[in-house]
Short mmCIF file of C-alpha atoms in Angstrom, two decimals:
data_model
loop_
_atom_site.label_atom_id
_atom_site.label_comp_id
_atom_site.label_asym_id
_atom_site.label_seq_id
_atom_site.Cartn_x
_atom_site.Cartn_y
_atom_site.Cartn_z
CA MET R 1 220.17 120.37 58.69
CA LYS R 2 218.05 117.69 57.74
CA THR R 3 217.32 116.82 61.02
CA ARG R 4 216.39 120.27 61.37
CA TRP R 5 214.27 120.43 58.71
CA ILE R 6 212.12 117.20 60.11
CA ALA R 7 211.99 119.09 63.44
CA PHE R 8 210.66 121.80 62.06
CA PHE R 9 207.90 120.09 59.79
CA ILE R 10 206.86 117.96 62.81
CA PHE R 11 206.53 121.04 64.87
CA ILE R 12 204.22 122.95 62.15
CA LEU R 13 202.09 119.88 61.84
CA ILE R 14 201.69 119.59 65.59
CA THR R 15 200.77 123.47 66.03
CA THR R 16 198.66 123.68 62.93
CA SER R 17 196.71 120.80 63.60
CA GLY R 18 195.03 121.68 66.99
CA ILE R 19 194.11 124.98 64.43
CA CYS R 20 192.51 122.98 61.68
CA GLN R 21 190.38 120.86 64.46
CA SER R 22 189.36 123.51 66.38
CA VAL R 23 185.40 124.13 66.65
CA GLU R 24 184.38 127.35 65.96
CA LYS R 25 182.92 128.83 69.67
CA THR R 26 181.54 132.36 68.36
CA PRO R 27 179.08 133.61 70.49
CA LEU R 28 175.71 133.28 69.01
CA ILE R 29 173.24 134.74 71.45
CA ALA R 30 173.40 138.63 72.65
CA ALA R 31 172.43 138.58 75.84
CA ASP R 32 172.58 140.27 79.72
CA LYS R 33 176.32 139.66 80.85
CA ASN R 34 175.04 138.29 84.47
CA TRP R 35 173.35 135.46 82.37
CA GLY R 36 175.69 132.77 82.81
CA GLN R 37 176.91 131.34 79.32
CA GLU R 38 178.37 127.85 78.17
CA ILE R 39 179.27 126.64 74.50
CA ILE R 40 179.58 123.00 73.79
CA ALA R 41 180.64 121.25 70.54
CA PHE R 42 178.04 118.68 68.80
CA PRO R 43 178.07 115.81 68.50
CA MET R 44 178.39 115.34 72.42
CA ASP R 45 179.39 112.29 74.27
CA TRP R 46 176.90 112.05 76.59
CA ALA R 47 173.95 112.62 73.77
CA PRO R 48 175.04 109.98 71.12
CA GLU R 49 170.98 109.92 69.83
CA MET R 50 171.48 113.67 68.80
CA SER R 51 171.88 113.44 64.88
CA LEU R 52 173.57 117.46 64.39
CA GLN R 53 177.29 118.75 64.07
CA GLY R 54 178.10 122.31 64.99
CA TYR R 55 177.85 123.60 68.52
CA GLU R 56 175.54 125.07 70.81
CA GLU R 57 175.84 128.04 73.17
CA LEU R 58 173.37 128.45 76.36
CA ARG R 59 172.58 131.45 78.27
CA PHE R 60 171.26 130.78 81.84
CA ALA R 61 169.27 133.29 83.88
CA PRO R 62 170.83 134.49 87.03
CA GLN R 63 168.31 132.74 89.40
CA ARG R 64 167.85 129.45 86.93
CA SER R 65 168.54 126.93 90.19
CA ASN R 66 166.10 128.57 92.83
CA PRO R 67 162.87 127.00 92.07
CA GLU R 68 161.28 129.92 94.38
CA HIS R 69 162.61 132.67 91.75
CA GLU R 70 160.58 133.77 88.64
CA GLN R 71 164.03 132.86 86.67
CA PHE R 72 163.58 129.04 87.56
CA TRP R 73 164.96 126.99 84.75
CA SER R 74 165.03 130.11 82.35
CA LEU R 75 167.60 129.64 79.72
CA LEU R 76 168.34 130.80 75.91
CA MET R 77 169.95 127.52 73.98
CA ALA R 78 171.09 127.98 70.44
CA TRP R 79 172.44 125.46 68.16
CA LYS R 80 174.24 126.23 65.18
CA VAL R 81 174.61 123.09 62.69
CA ASP R 82 175.56 122.12 59.44
CA ALA R 83 172.91 121.86 57.44
CA THR R 84 171.98 122.21 53.18
CA ALA R 85 168.54 123.37 54.16
CA PRO R 86 166.26 124.39 57.19
CA LEU R 87 166.00 121.77 59.79
CA SER R 88 162.30 120.07 59.70
CA ILE R 89 160.51 120.44 62.91
CA GLU R 90 160.45 116.69 63.38
CA ILE R 91 164.42 116.95 63.10
CA ILE R 92 164.47 119.37 65.38
CA GLU R 93 161.90 117.98 67.97
CA GLN R 94 163.84 114.57 67.97
CA ASN R 95 167.03 116.12 68.90
CA PHE R 96 165.36 118.47 71.66
CA TYR R 97 163.96 115.00 73.01
CA HIS R 98 167.39 112.94 72.73
CA TYR R 99 169.51 116.79 74.07
CA PHE R 100 166.88 116.56 77.40
CA ASP R 101 166.33 112.73 77.56
CA ALA R 102 170.30 111.98 77.94
CA LEU R 103 170.97 115.62 79.67
CA MET R 104 168.81 113.87 82.77
CA LYS R 105 170.09 110.60 83.01
CA PRO R 106 173.02 111.29 84.89
CA ASN R 107 171.42 112.54 88.53
CA HIS R 108 171.72 111.79 92.27
CA TRP R 109 167.88 112.30 92.79
CA ALA R 110 166.48 108.61 91.01
CA GLN R 111 167.92 105.74 88.98
CA ASP R 112 163.80 105.16 87.07
CA PHE R 113 162.11 108.15 86.16
CA PRO R 114 159.82 109.05 83.05
CA ALA R 115 161.05 109.56 79.57
CA PRO R 116 160.64 113.43 78.58
CA THR R 117 157.16 114.14 76.48
CA LEU R 118 157.72 116.77 74.00
CA SER R 119 155.15 118.62 71.59
CA PHE R 120 156.03 121.33 69.40
CA GLN R 121 153.64 123.43 67.08
CA THR R 122 154.66 125.40 64.00
CA ILE R 123 152.97 128.73 64.45
CA GLU R 124 154.50 130.08 61.25
CA THR R 125 157.48 129.18 59.27
CA ASN R 126 160.44 128.78 61.22
CA HIS R 127 158.71 129.76 64.15
CA TYR R 128 157.71 126.97 66.91
CA THR R 129 156.37 126.97 70.41
CA GLY R 130 155.88 123.93 72.44
CA ARG R 131 156.47 122.22 75.86
CA ILE R 132 158.38 119.44 77.41
CA GLN R 133 157.89 117.43 80.63
CA LEU R 134 160.87 115.87 81.87
CA PHE R 135 162.42 115.00 85.17
CA ASP R 136 164.45 117.69 86.78
CA GLY R 137 167.82 115.98 87.76
CA PHE R 138 169.37 119.23 88.72
CA TYR R 139 167.22 121.18 90.81
CA THR R 140 164.29 119.69 92.43
CA GLY R 141 164.24 115.75 91.77
CA THR R 142 160.59 116.51 90.39
CA VAL R 143 158.98 116.20 87.12
CA ILE R 144 158.78 119.53 85.92
CA THR R 145 157.04 121.30 82.78
CA LEU R 146 158.79 123.70 80.22
CA ASN R 147 157.30 126.07 78.17
CA LEU R 148 159.46 127.10 74.65
CA GLU R 149 159.57 129.44 72.06
CA GLY R 150 161.44 128.48 68.97
CA SER R 151 163.17 130.18 65.98
CA GLN R 152 165.38 128.97 62.82
CA HIS R 153 167.69 131.36 60.93
CA PHE R 154 168.96 129.30 58.17
CA CYS R 155 172.22 130.75 55.62
CA THR R 156 172.60 129.30 52.35
CA VAL R 157 176.24 130.82 52.32
CA GLN R 158 177.29 129.03 54.88
CA GLU R 159 175.38 125.86 54.47
CA LYS R 160 174.41 126.31 58.41
CA THR R 161 171.45 126.91 60.27
CA ILE R 162 170.76 128.31 63.96
CA VAL R 163 167.77 127.38 65.81
CA LEU R 164 167.42 129.80 68.86
CA PHE R 165 165.13 128.27 72.36
CA ARG R 166 163.89 130.55 75.14
CA ILE R 167 163.00 128.10 77.45
CA SER R 168 161.20 128.51 81.40
CA PRO R 169 158.44 126.92 83.04
CA GLN R 170 156.54 130.37 83.39
CA SER R 171 153.89 131.30 81.47
CA PHE R 172 154.82 132.83 78.11
CA GLU R 173 152.89 136.06 79.51
CA SER R 174 155.45 136.63 82.38
CA ASP R 175 157.84 139.04 83.03
CA ILE R 176 160.90 136.34 82.34
CA TRP R 177 159.86 135.76 78.81
CA GLN R 178 159.51 139.32 77.86
CA THR R 179 163.40 139.18 79.06
CA MET R 180 164.23 136.24 77.14
CA ARG R 181 162.23 137.96 74.28
CA SER R 182 164.60 140.70 74.42
CA PHE R 183 167.62 138.73 73.92
CA SER R 184 168.52 138.24 70.05
CA LEU R 185 171.13 136.32 67.95
CA HIS R 186 174.65 137.91 68.20
CA PRO R 187 175.09 140.17 64.86
CA ASN R 188 178.21 137.86 63.87
CA ALA R 189 176.00 134.82 64.51
#
């Protein structure tokens, strides 16, 4: 009888420990179903300089890998992270830099390439625009410039903040930006 209780206790311990350690992966972005999706937990092994805890959702334009298409390198990125107050623009910029610097390191195009350059500007409280110039280690093997818009949404109850980025090399007036602006945070985010 004692052996059964020990076996039962071990079974419960094993099956519930996975639940307690699982990362919340609720979709954050309400976007068209034809936009690719990926959800990744923070911190990430490949970006150890990032200081955030939580997760991100990426939504990729269908033609993101086609350099000849307007959707090239166009994506939405949302970070839902632990925070006791809204993140400063410096913290957001620093983590964005470390994210893209680490993301481009393992590539087949080159071993030496410039580090990203990044600038953010606050256009109103918790709304940003910016530009990042980086080595495209995915599609072209060249240095490209991406425009970005960002907004932050802080929840005092959950002590979480969501930073939503819209990213594209296209000018802010192009159709892809209108499409990306039509996507918003998911109501349950």
